[in-house]
Amino acid sequence: MATPRSYMVSTEEARRYPVALAIDMPPGTRRLISIPGLGSVGVFNIGGEFYAVKNVCPHQGGPLCEGTLTGTSRPIFALDEAPQLEWVHDGEILRCPWHGWEFSVRTGAVVFDGKARVATYGVEVVAGLRAATTFPVAVEDKVVILVVPSAARYRTAK
Amino acid sequence: MRTIDCAIHPLVRHSDDLRHYMSEPWRSRALPPAVDRSIYRPTFSLYRPDSVRMPDELPGSDPSHLRKAIPGVDQFVLLPLTRGLLAETRHEVAIAAATNNWLADVWLGSDNGDGRFKGSIRVTPRSPRDAVREIERWAGHPHFVQVAVSVEAHAPYGREEYFPIWEAAARNGFPVAMHIDGGGTGVELPPTSVGYPTHFAEVAVGSPHDAVLHLTSLICDGVFERLESLVFVLADGAFDAVGALFWRLDMDWRAGRSEAPWVQRQPSHYLKDHVRFVLSRWDGPDAGHLNEALELWNARELLLYGSNYPSWDCLPLMEARSLLPERALEPIMGTNAADLYQLGPVSREPNEPAASGGHPTSTE
């Protein structure tokens, strides 16, 4: 029997914060969670995978994680007609509500050709305390955990 | 120091001389005048008094007179103006072709054996097929170095209907220069979107802005992404206005990138590879702040000296030299143009005076 990992464990390297029950965060949903010493973080379920980005836009500090979750466009070039565009990364792109800058939720990188980037954090989905049984773990028992490295906390946002 | 004047605007000696270079029916058709077409006229002369050789001739119409009038210049890039936008586009096409015929004959012909005069191929953007044909017609000529179009247009130059023209220019290794034609024939759009200004000076303020709008169109419609070797030359200045406009464009591109994803680089990053500005008249900050302004906007790589002769606001050679910081002198006065137009060195005629304060004439 495996020892369940306690989701309240705080180590030197990182703290683990419970965010929500996995069953309450289906794909396409998000939660905002306030982390002491860090600030607000947005946790997103994108197609069944979880990602977390800081809720501060690197442009002018806007509430990035409250922005629209959408896709973006990519160019198609042909020599004998005007450029066209195709829609890509649907549901993975966060647009800051202040100036519309686009960020990939998966990587934190800004979409336009530039170096801006929003901080990202790990997210684990673990079985809850009741999982220490011989029965298969049901989805109702899973918990979304935000993993915040210690170095990220108490760092003053610039 | 190698000196290339990138903005000379020669005229025919008499307005109707252009007819000799046309065939019928255009040869007999009413022709808009070569000068004085604009509804905005300054209270002073548009042309320098010493640019006229004979009293009944138009300014800047004599090649040997010009060589003497502007000492100290190794090569001249000639950019003749045409006669504005016409309702009958076929006539406009004929005027452009005749202008090229005249330039090739009077300025770039047998008297130009030393290659000191280089020319621009005038084309008519409102008829893209004719424009492509005209570019192909002159592509092999030893002295045409660029294509030239008017700033006045009915749509910004990034729009798709113009693309074949720029493609033909790029394919033949020609930069494309834009310059105000001075319109006045009635088919140009109103000068502003707030209506008709009252005075000449107000309209003069707008013209660099119009050239920059073509530039932003070319960038934002992805033309420079599609044509890697294409260079546009803003032959009417605008360099001292472009900085602030591009700050705004860069800012809005970051927010609006998904609307035009074919703008794959920050807009101002296209300037170095795809745009040059003729210095012509420097309206910019006074000498105290000039160095910072030039550094801020990368003048050293983007500027080409051009006098705008025979215009009244022509920037004489020595004044340009005294304006520019030392480390920007050689590129702006000559080497940027030599690279852009792929100009080999020429020797000055032995009896030609060197510019005072400059180096003695020498072959390179």
Coordinates of C-alpha atoms in Angstrom, one line a residue:
Chain A
M1 CA 0.0 0.0 0.0
A2 CA 1.5 3.3 -1.0
T3 CA 1.6 6.0 1.5
P4 CA -0.5 8.8 0.2
R5 CA 1.4 12.0 -0.3
S6 CA 0.0 14.6 2.1
Y7 CA -1.0 17.6 0.3
M8 CA -0.2 19.8 3.2
V9 CA 3.4 19.0 3.1
S10 CA 5.7 22.0 3.1
T11 CA 9.3 21.3 2.2
E12 CA 12.3 23.6 1.9
E13 CA 12.0 23.6 -1.9
A14 CA 8.3 24.2 -2.2
R15 CA 4.9 24.5 -0.6
R16 CA 1.9 22.6 -1.9
Y17 CA -1.5 24.4 -1.8
P18 CA -4.7 22.7 -2.4
V19 CA -6.8 24.5 -5.0
A20 CA -9.9 22.5 -5.6
L21 CA -11.4 19.0 -6.1
A22 CA -10.5 17.9 -9.5
I23 CA -14.1 17.0 -10.2
D24 CA -15.0 20.6 -9.7
M25 CA -12.5 21.8 -12.2
P26 CA -13.4 20.3 -15.5
P27 CA -11.6 21.3 -18.7
G28 CA -11.9 25.0 -19.6
T29 CA -12.3 26.1 -16.0
R30 CA -10.0 28.1 -13.8
R31 CA -9.5 29.1 -10.1
L32 CA -7.7 32.1 -8.6
I33 CA -5.9 31.3 -5.4
S34 CA -4.1 33.7 -3.2
I35 CA -0.7 32.6 -2.0
P36 CA 0.9 34.3 1.0
G37 CA 4.1 36.1 0.1
L38 CA 3.4 35.7 -3.6
G39 CA 0.0 37.1 -4.5
S40 CA -2.7 35.8 -6.8
V41 CA -2.1 32.8 -9.0
G42 CA -4.5 31.4 -11.6
V43 CA -4.9 27.6 -12.1
F44 CA -6.3 26.4 -15.3
N45 CA -7.6 23.1 -16.6
I46 CA -6.7 22.9 -20.3
G47 CA -7.9 19.7 -22.0
G48 CA -7.5 17.7 -18.8
E49 CA -4.0 19.1 -18.0
F50 CA -3.5 21.6 -15.3
Y51 CA -1.4 24.8 -15.5
A52 CA -0.7 27.7 -13.3
V53 CA 0.4 31.3 -14.0
K54 CA 0.9 34.3 -11.9
N55 CA -2.0 36.7 -11.9
V56 CA 0.2 39.7 -12.8
C57 CA 0.8 40.7 -16.4
P58 CA 4.5 41.5 -17.0
H59 CA 3.4 44.5 -19.1
Q60 CA 1.8 46.8 -16.5
G61 CA 0.7 44.5 -13.7
G62 CA -2.8 43.8 -14.8
P63 CA -4.9 40.9 -13.5
L64 CA -3.9 38.5 -16.3
C65 CA -5.7 35.5 -15.0
E66 CA -9.0 37.3 -15.1
G67 CA -8.7 37.8 -18.9
T68 CA -10.3 35.9 -21.7
L69 CA -9.2 32.3 -22.4
T70 CA -9.2 31.9 -26.1
G71 CA -7.0 30.9 -29.0
T72 CA -4.8 32.9 -31.4
S73 CA -3.9 33.2 -35.0
R74 CA -1.0 32.1 -37.1
P75 CA -0.2 33.4 -40.6
I76 CA -0.4 31.4 -43.8
F77 CA 1.8 32.8 -46.6
A78 CA 1.3 32.2 -50.3
L79 CA 3.1 34.0 -53.1
D80 CA 0.1 34.8 -55.1
E81 CA -2.5 36.0 -52.6
A82 CA -2.8 38.1 -49.5
P83 CA -1.7 36.4 -46.3
Q84 CA -4.4 34.3 -44.5
L85 CA -4.6 33.3 -41.0
E86 CA -5.5 30.1 -39.2
W87 CA -6.9 29.7 -35.7
V88 CA -4.6 27.7 -33.3
H89 CA -4.1 27.0 -29.6
D90 CA -7.8 27.3 -28.9
G91 CA -8.5 27.6 -25.2
E92 CA -4.8 27.9 -24.3
I93 CA -4.2 31.6 -24.7
L94 CA -4.9 34.1 -22.0
R95 CA -5.5 37.7 -23.0
C96 CA -4.8 40.3 -20.4
P97 CA -7.9 42.4 -19.7
W98 CA -6.0 45.6 -19.7
H99 CA -4.2 45.7 -23.1
G100 CA -4.9 42.4 -24.7
W101 CA -1.4 40.9 -24.6
E102 CA -1.6 37.2 -25.4
F103 CA 0.1 34.6 -23.2
S104 CA 0.4 30.9 -23.6
V105 CA -1.0 29.4 -20.4
R106 CA 1.1 26.3 -21.0
T107 CA 4.5 28.1 -21.1
G108 CA 3.8 31.6 -19.8
A109 CA 5.5 33.1 -22.9
V110 CA 3.9 36.1 -24.7
V111 CA 2.7 35.2 -28.2
F112 CA 4.1 38.2 -30.0
D113 CA 7.8 38.2 -30.9
G114 CA 9.3 39.4 -27.7
K115 CA 10.8 38.4 -24.4
A116 CA 7.9 39.1 -22.0
R117 CA 6.9 36.1 -19.9
V118 CA 4.6 35.5 -17.0
A119 CA 5.8 33.3 -14.1
T120 CA 4.4 29.7 -14.2
Y121 CA 4.1 27.1 -11.5
G122 CA 3.6 23.4 -11.3
V123 CA 0.3 21.7 -10.7
E124 CA -0.2 18.2 -9.5
V125 CA -3.3 16.2 -9.3
V126 CA -3.1 13.7 -6.5
A127 CA -5.4 11.3 -4.8
G128 CA -6.9 12.6 -1.6
L129 CA -6.5 11.2 1.8
R130 CA -9.1 8.5 1.3
A131 CA -7.1 7.0 -1.5
A132 CA -5.1 4.7 0.8
T133 CA -7.4 1.8 0.0
T134 CA -7.2 -1.2 -2.1
F135 CA -9.9 0.1 -4.4
P136 CA -9.1 2.1 -7.6
V137 CA -9.1 5.7 -7.0
A138 CA -12.1 7.5 -8.3
V139 CA -12.0 10.9 -9.8
E140 CA -14.1 12.2 -6.9
D141 CA -11.1 11.6 -4.7
K142 CA -8.6 13.7 -6.6
V143 CA -7.3 17.1 -5.5
V144 CA -5.6 19.8 -7.5
I145 CA -2.5 21.0 -5.8
L146 CA -0.5 24.1 -6.7
V147 CA 3.2 23.7 -6.2
V148 CA 5.0 27.0 -5.4
P149 CA 8.8 27.0 -5.1
S150 CA 10.0 28.7 -2.0
A151 CA 12.1 31.1 -4.0
A152 CA 9.0 32.5 -5.6
R153 CA 7.4 33.5 -2.4
Y154 CA 8.2 36.7 -0.7
R155 CA 9.8 38.0 -3.9
T156 CA 8.7 41.5 -4.5
A157 CA 6.9 41.8 -7.8
K158 CA 8.6 44.4 -10.0
Chain B
M1 CA 34.2 61.4 -48.7
R2 CA 31.9 59.7 -51.1
T3 CA 28.8 61.7 -51.6
I4 CA 25.6 60.6 -53.2
D5 CA 22.6 62.9 -53.5
C6 CA 19.5 60.7 -53.4
A7 CA 16.8 63.2 -54.2
I8 CA 17.1 65.3 -57.4
H9 CA 13.9 66.2 -59.1
P10 CA 14.7 67.1 -62.7
L11 CA 12.1 68.7 -64.9
V12 CA 11.6 68.9 -68.7
R13 CA 12.8 72.2 -70.1
H14 CA 9.3 73.1 -71.1
S15 CA 6.1 71.4 -69.8
D16 CA 5.0 70.2 -73.3
D17 CA 8.4 68.7 -74.1
L18 CA 7.1 65.5 -72.6
R19 CA 4.9 65.0 -75.7
H20 CA 7.9 64.2 -77.8
Y21 CA 8.3 61.0 -75.8
M22 CA 4.7 59.9 -76.2
S23 CA 2.8 58.3 -79.0
E24 CA -0.8 59.0 -80.0
P25 CA -3.4 59.4 -78.8
W26 CA -1.6 60.8 -75.7
R27 CA 0.7 63.0 -77.7
S28 CA -2.1 65.3 -78.7
R29 CA -4.1 65.0 -75.5
A30 CA -4.4 67.8 -73.0
L31 CA -1.5 67.4 -70.6
P32 CA -1.5 68.6 -67.0
P33 CA 1.3 71.2 -66.5
A34 CA 4.7 70.1 -65.2
V35 CA 4.6 72.5 -62.2
D36 CA 2.1 74.7 -60.4
R37 CA -0.7 72.0 -60.3
S38 CA -1.4 72.0 -56.6
I39 CA -4.3 73.9 -55.2
Y40 CA -2.0 75.0 -52.4
R41 CA 0.6 77.4 -53.6
P42 CA 3.3 79.0 -51.4
T43 CA 3.7 82.7 -51.4
F44 CA 7.4 82.3 -52.3
S45 CA 8.9 80.4 -55.1
L46 CA 8.9 76.6 -54.9
Y47 CA 12.3 76.5 -56.6
R48 CA 15.7 77.9 -55.9
P49 CA 16.5 80.8 -58.2
D50 CA 19.9 79.4 -59.3
S51 CA 18.3 76.2 -60.5
V52 CA 17.0 77.9 -63.7
R53 CA 19.5 77.9 -66.6
M54 CA 17.5 80.0 -69.1
P55 CA 14.6 82.3 -68.2
D56 CA 12.0 80.4 -70.2
E57 CA 13.1 77.0 -68.9
L58 CA 11.9 75.0 -66.0
P59 CA 14.2 74.6 -63.0
G60 CA 16.5 71.6 -62.8
S61 CA 16.1 70.8 -66.5
D62 CA 19.7 70.9 -67.7
P63 CA 22.1 68.1 -66.9
S64 CA 25.3 70.0 -67.3
H65 CA 24.0 73.0 -65.5
L66 CA 23.1 70.7 -62.6
R67 CA 26.5 69.2 -62.4
K68 CA 28.0 72.6 -62.0
A69 CA 25.3 73.8 -59.6
I70 CA 26.0 71.1 -57.1
P71 CA 29.7 70.5 -56.8
G72 CA 31.1 67.9 -54.4
V73 CA 28.6 65.2 -55.3
D74 CA 29.8 62.0 -56.8
Q75 CA 26.5 60.7 -58.0
F76 CA 22.9 61.9 -58.3
V77 CA 19.8 59.7 -58.0
L78 CA 17.2 61.4 -60.2
L79 CA 13.5 61.1 -59.2
P80 CA 11.3 62.9 -61.7
L81 CA 7.8 63.7 -60.7
T82 CA 4.9 62.9 -63.0
R83 CA 1.7 64.9 -63.4
G84 CA -0.5 63.7 -60.5
L85 CA -3.2 61.1 -60.4
L86 CA -5.5 61.2 -63.5
A87 CA -9.0 60.0 -63.9
E88 CA -7.9 58.4 -67.2
T89 CA -5.4 55.9 -65.8
R90 CA -4.2 55.0 -69.3
H91 CA -3.1 58.6 -69.7
E92 CA -1.3 58.4 -66.4
V93 CA 0.5 55.3 -67.5
A94 CA 1.5 57.0 -70.8
I95 CA 2.9 60.0 -68.8
A96 CA 5.0 57.7 -66.6
A97 CA 6.4 55.8 -69.6
A98 CA 7.1 59.1 -71.4
T99 CA 8.9 60.4 -68.3
N100 CA 11.1 57.3 -68.2
N101 CA 11.8 57.7 -72.0
W102 CA 12.8 61.3 -71.4
L103 CA 15.0 60.6 -68.4
A104 CA 16.7 57.8 -70.3
D105 CA 17.3 60.1 -73.3
V106 CA 18.3 63.4 -71.7
W107 CA 19.9 62.4 -68.4
L108 CA 20.9 58.7 -68.6
G109 CA 22.0 58.5 -72.3
S110 CA 25.2 59.0 -74.1
D111 CA 26.2 62.1 -72.0
N112 CA 26.1 59.9 -68.9
G113 CA 29.0 57.7 -69.8
D114 CA 30.6 58.3 -66.4
G115 CA 27.4 57.0 -64.7
R116 CA 27.1 60.0 -62.4
F117 CA 23.3 60.2 -63.0
K118 CA 21.1 57.4 -61.9
G119 CA 17.4 57.2 -62.5
S120 CA 14.1 56.1 -61.1
I121 CA 11.5 54.2 -63.1
R122 CA 8.2 55.9 -62.7
V123 CA 5.2 53.6 -62.6
T124 CA 1.5 53.9 -62.1
P125 CA 0.2 52.0 -59.0
R126 CA -3.4 52.4 -60.1
S127 CA -2.6 50.1 -63.0
P128 CA -0.5 47.3 -61.5
R129 CA -0.1 45.3 -64.8
D130 CA 1.2 48.3 -66.6
A131 CA 3.5 49.1 -63.7
V132 CA 5.0 45.6 -63.8
R133 CA 5.5 45.9 -67.6
E134 CA 7.2 49.2 -67.2
I135 CA 9.6 47.8 -64.5
E136 CA 10.4 44.9 -66.8
R137 CA 11.0 47.3 -69.7
W138 CA 13.8 49.1 -67.9
A139 CA 15.2 46.3 -65.8
G140 CA 18.3 45.8 -67.8
H141 CA 19.2 49.5 -68.2
P142 CA 22.6 50.3 -66.7
H143 CA 21.5 53.6 -65.0
F144 CA 18.0 53.0 -63.6
V145 CA 18.5 52.0 -59.9
Q146 CA 15.0 52.2 -58.4
V147 CA 11.3 52.3 -59.0
A148 CA 9.4 55.4 -58.0
V149 CA 5.7 56.0 -57.2
S150 CA 3.7 58.9 -55.8
V151 CA 2.7 59.2 -52.2
E152 CA -0.8 60.2 -53.4
A153 CA -2.9 57.1 -53.8
H154 CA -6.4 55.7 -53.5
A155 CA -5.4 52.9 -51.1
P156 CA -2.4 52.3 -48.8
Y157 CA 0.4 50.5 -50.5
G158 CA 0.3 47.3 -48.4
R159 CA -3.0 46.4 -50.0
E160 CA -3.0 43.3 -52.1
E161 CA -3.8 44.9 -55.5
Y162 CA -0.4 46.6 -55.4
F163 CA 1.6 43.5 -54.5
P164 CA 2.6 42.4 -58.0
I165 CA 4.4 45.8 -58.5
W166 CA 6.5 45.4 -55.4
E167 CA 7.2 41.8 -56.3
A168 CA 8.5 42.9 -59.7
A169 CA 10.6 45.6 -58.2
A170 CA 12.1 43.2 -55.6
R171 CA 12.7 40.5 -58.2
N172 CA 14.7 43.0 -60.3
G173 CA 16.7 44.3 -57.4
F174 CA 15.0 47.7 -57.3
P175 CA 14.1 49.6 -54.2
V176 CA 10.8 51.5 -54.4
A177 CA 10.9 55.3 -53.7
M178 CA 7.8 57.3 -52.7
H179 CA 7.5 61.0 -53.2
I180 CA 4.7 63.5 -53.3
D181 CA 3.7 64.3 -56.9
G182 CA 2.1 67.6 -56.0
G183 CA -1.2 66.6 -57.5
G184 CA -3.8 69.1 -58.2
T185 CA -5.5 67.4 -61.2
G186 CA -8.6 66.6 -59.1
V187 CA -8.4 62.9 -58.6
E188 CA -6.3 62.9 -55.4
L189 CA -8.2 62.3 -52.2
P190 CA -8.7 65.2 -49.9
P191 CA -5.5 66.1 -48.1
T192 CA -6.8 65.2 -44.6
S193 CA -9.6 63.3 -42.9
V194 CA -10.7 66.5 -41.2
G195 CA -11.2 68.3 -44.5
Y196 CA -9.2 70.9 -46.5
P197 CA -6.7 73.0 -44.6
T198 CA -6.4 76.6 -45.5
H199 CA -2.7 77.2 -46.1
F200 CA 0.3 75.6 -47.9
A201 CA 2.2 75.1 -44.7
E202 CA -0.6 73.0 -43.1
V203 CA -0.6 70.7 -46.1
A204 CA 3.2 70.4 -46.0
V205 CA 2.9 69.1 -42.4
G206 CA 0.7 66.3 -43.6
S207 CA 2.8 64.9 -46.4
P208 CA 5.4 63.0 -44.4
H209 CA 2.6 61.5 -42.4
D210 CA 1.0 60.1 -45.6
A211 CA 4.3 58.4 -46.6
V212 CA 4.5 56.8 -43.1
L213 CA 0.9 55.5 -43.5
H214 CA 2.0 53.7 -46.7
L215 CA 4.9 52.3 -44.7
T216 CA 2.7 51.0 -41.8
S217 CA 0.4 49.5 -44.4
L218 CA 3.3 47.6 -46.0
I219 CA 4.4 46.3 -42.6
C220 CA 0.9 45.4 -41.3
D221 CA -0.2 43.7 -44.5
G222 CA 2.9 41.5 -44.4
V223 CA 4.5 42.7 -47.6
F224 CA 8.0 42.8 -46.1
E225 CA 7.5 39.2 -44.8
R226 CA 6.6 38.1 -48.3
L227 CA 9.3 40.0 -50.1
E228 CA 12.5 39.7 -48.1
S229 CA 14.6 41.9 -50.4
L230 CA 12.1 44.7 -50.8
V231 CA 13.2 48.1 -49.6
F232 CA 11.1 51.2 -49.7
V233 CA 12.7 54.7 -49.7
L234 CA 10.7 57.6 -48.3
A235 CA 12.1 60.2 -50.6
D236 CA 10.2 63.1 -49.0
G237 CA 11.8 62.9 -45.6
A238 CA 9.6 61.9 -42.7
F239 CA 12.4 60.4 -40.7
D240 CA 12.0 63.0 -38.0
A241 CA 8.3 62.2 -37.7
V242 CA 8.5 58.5 -37.9
G243 CA 9.8 57.8 -34.4
A244 CA 6.7 58.7 -32.4
L245 CA 4.4 57.1 -34.9
F246 CA 6.3 53.8 -34.6
W247 CA 6.3 53.9 -30.8
R248 CA 2.5 53.8 -31.1
L249 CA 2.6 51.2 -33.8
D250 CA 4.8 48.9 -31.7
M251 CA 2.5 49.3 -28.7
D252 CA -0.6 48.6 -30.6
W253 CA 1.0 45.6 -32.4
R254 CA 1.6 43.9 -29.1
A255 CA -2.1 44.2 -28.2
G256 CA -3.5 43.5 -31.7
R257 CA -1.0 40.9 -33.0
S258 CA -3.7 38.2 -33.5
E259 CA -5.5 40.4 -36.0
A260 CA -2.4 40.5 -38.3
P261 CA -0.3 37.5 -37.4
W262 CA 1.7 38.0 -40.6
V263 CA 3.5 40.8 -38.8
Q264 CA 5.9 38.4 -37.3
R265 CA 8.3 41.0 -35.9
Q266 CA 7.8 44.1 -33.9
P267 CA 7.0 46.8 -36.6
S268 CA 9.9 49.0 -35.9
H269 CA 12.2 46.0 -36.4
Y270 CA 11.4 46.1 -40.1
L271 CA 12.9 49.5 -40.7
K272 CA 16.5 48.4 -40.7
D273 CA 16.1 45.8 -43.4
H274 CA 13.3 47.3 -45.5
V275 CA 13.1 51.1 -45.2
R276 CA 15.4 54.1 -45.9
F277 CA 14.6 57.8 -45.5
V278 CA 16.1 60.6 -47.6
L279 CA 17.4 63.3 -45.3
S280 CA 16.3 66.1 -47.6
R281 CA 15.0 68.8 -45.2
W282 CA 15.8 68.2 -41.6
D283 CA 13.1 69.9 -39.6
G284 CA 14.1 68.1 -36.5
P285 CA 15.4 69.2 -33.1
D286 CA 18.0 71.9 -32.9
A287 CA 21.7 71.1 -32.8
G288 CA 21.7 70.6 -29.1
H289 CA 19.5 67.6 -29.1
L290 CA 20.2 66.4 -32.6
N291 CA 22.7 63.7 -31.6
E292 CA 20.3 62.1 -29.2
A293 CA 17.5 62.2 -31.7
L294 CA 19.6 60.6 -34.4
E295 CA 20.9 57.9 -32.0
L296 CA 17.4 57.1 -30.8
W297 CA 16.1 56.4 -34.2
N298 CA 19.1 54.7 -35.8
A299 CA 19.8 57.5 -38.3
R300 CA 23.1 56.1 -39.1
E301 CA 21.7 53.1 -40.9
L302 CA 18.4 54.5 -42.1
L303 CA 19.2 57.9 -43.6
L304 CA 20.3 58.8 -47.1
Y305 CA 21.5 62.3 -47.9
G306 CA 19.3 64.0 -50.6
S307 CA 19.1 67.6 -51.4
N308 CA 15.7 67.8 -52.9
Y309 CA 17.1 70.1 -55.6
P310 CA 15.7 72.3 -57.2
S311 CA 13.2 72.7 -54.4
W312 CA 13.2 75.8 -52.2
D313 CA 13.7 73.6 -49.1
C314 CA 16.7 71.9 -50.5
L315 CA 19.3 70.9 -48.0
P316 CA 22.7 71.9 -49.3
L317 CA 25.6 69.6 -49.0
M318 CA 27.7 71.6 -46.5
E319 CA 24.7 72.3 -44.3
A320 CA 23.9 68.5 -44.1
R321 CA 27.6 67.8 -43.3
S322 CA 27.6 70.3 -40.5
L323 CA 24.4 68.9 -39.0
L324 CA 25.4 65.3 -38.8
P325 CA 27.6 63.8 -36.0
E326 CA 31.0 62.5 -37.1
R327 CA 30.3 58.8 -36.9
A328 CA 27.2 59.1 -39.0
L329 CA 28.7 61.2 -41.8
E330 CA 30.1 58.6 -44.2
P331 CA 27.1 56.3 -44.1
I332 CA 24.5 59.0 -44.5
M333 CA 26.4 61.1 -47.1
G334 CA 27.2 58.1 -49.3
T335 CA 27.8 54.6 -48.3
N336 CA 24.2 53.8 -47.3
A337 CA 23.2 54.8 -50.8
A338 CA 26.0 53.0 -52.5
D339 CA 25.0 49.8 -50.7
L340 CA 21.3 50.3 -51.4
Y341 CA 21.6 51.1 -55.1
Q342 CA 24.7 48.9 -55.6
L343 CA 26.7 51.8 -57.0
G344 CA 30.2 51.2 -58.0
P345 CA 32.6 54.1 -57.5
V346 CA 32.9 56.8 -60.1
S347 CA 35.6 59.3 -60.8
R348 CA 34.8 63.0 -60.8
E349 CA 35.8 65.1 -63.8
P350 CA 39.2 66.6 -63.1
N351 CA 38.0 70.2 -63.6
E352 CA 35.1 69.8 -61.2
P353 CA 35.6 71.8 -58.0
A354 CA 35.7 69.8 -54.8
A355 CA 33.4 71.0 -52.0
S356 CA 35.1 73.5 -49.8
G357 CA 36.4 71.9 -46.7
G358 CA 36.1 68.5 -48.3
H359 CA 38.8 66.2 -49.6
P360 CA 40.5 66.7 -53.0
T361 CA 38.8 64.8 -55.8
S362 CA 40.2 61.3 -56.2
T363 CA 39.2 58.1 -57.9
E364 CA 38.3 55.3 -55.6

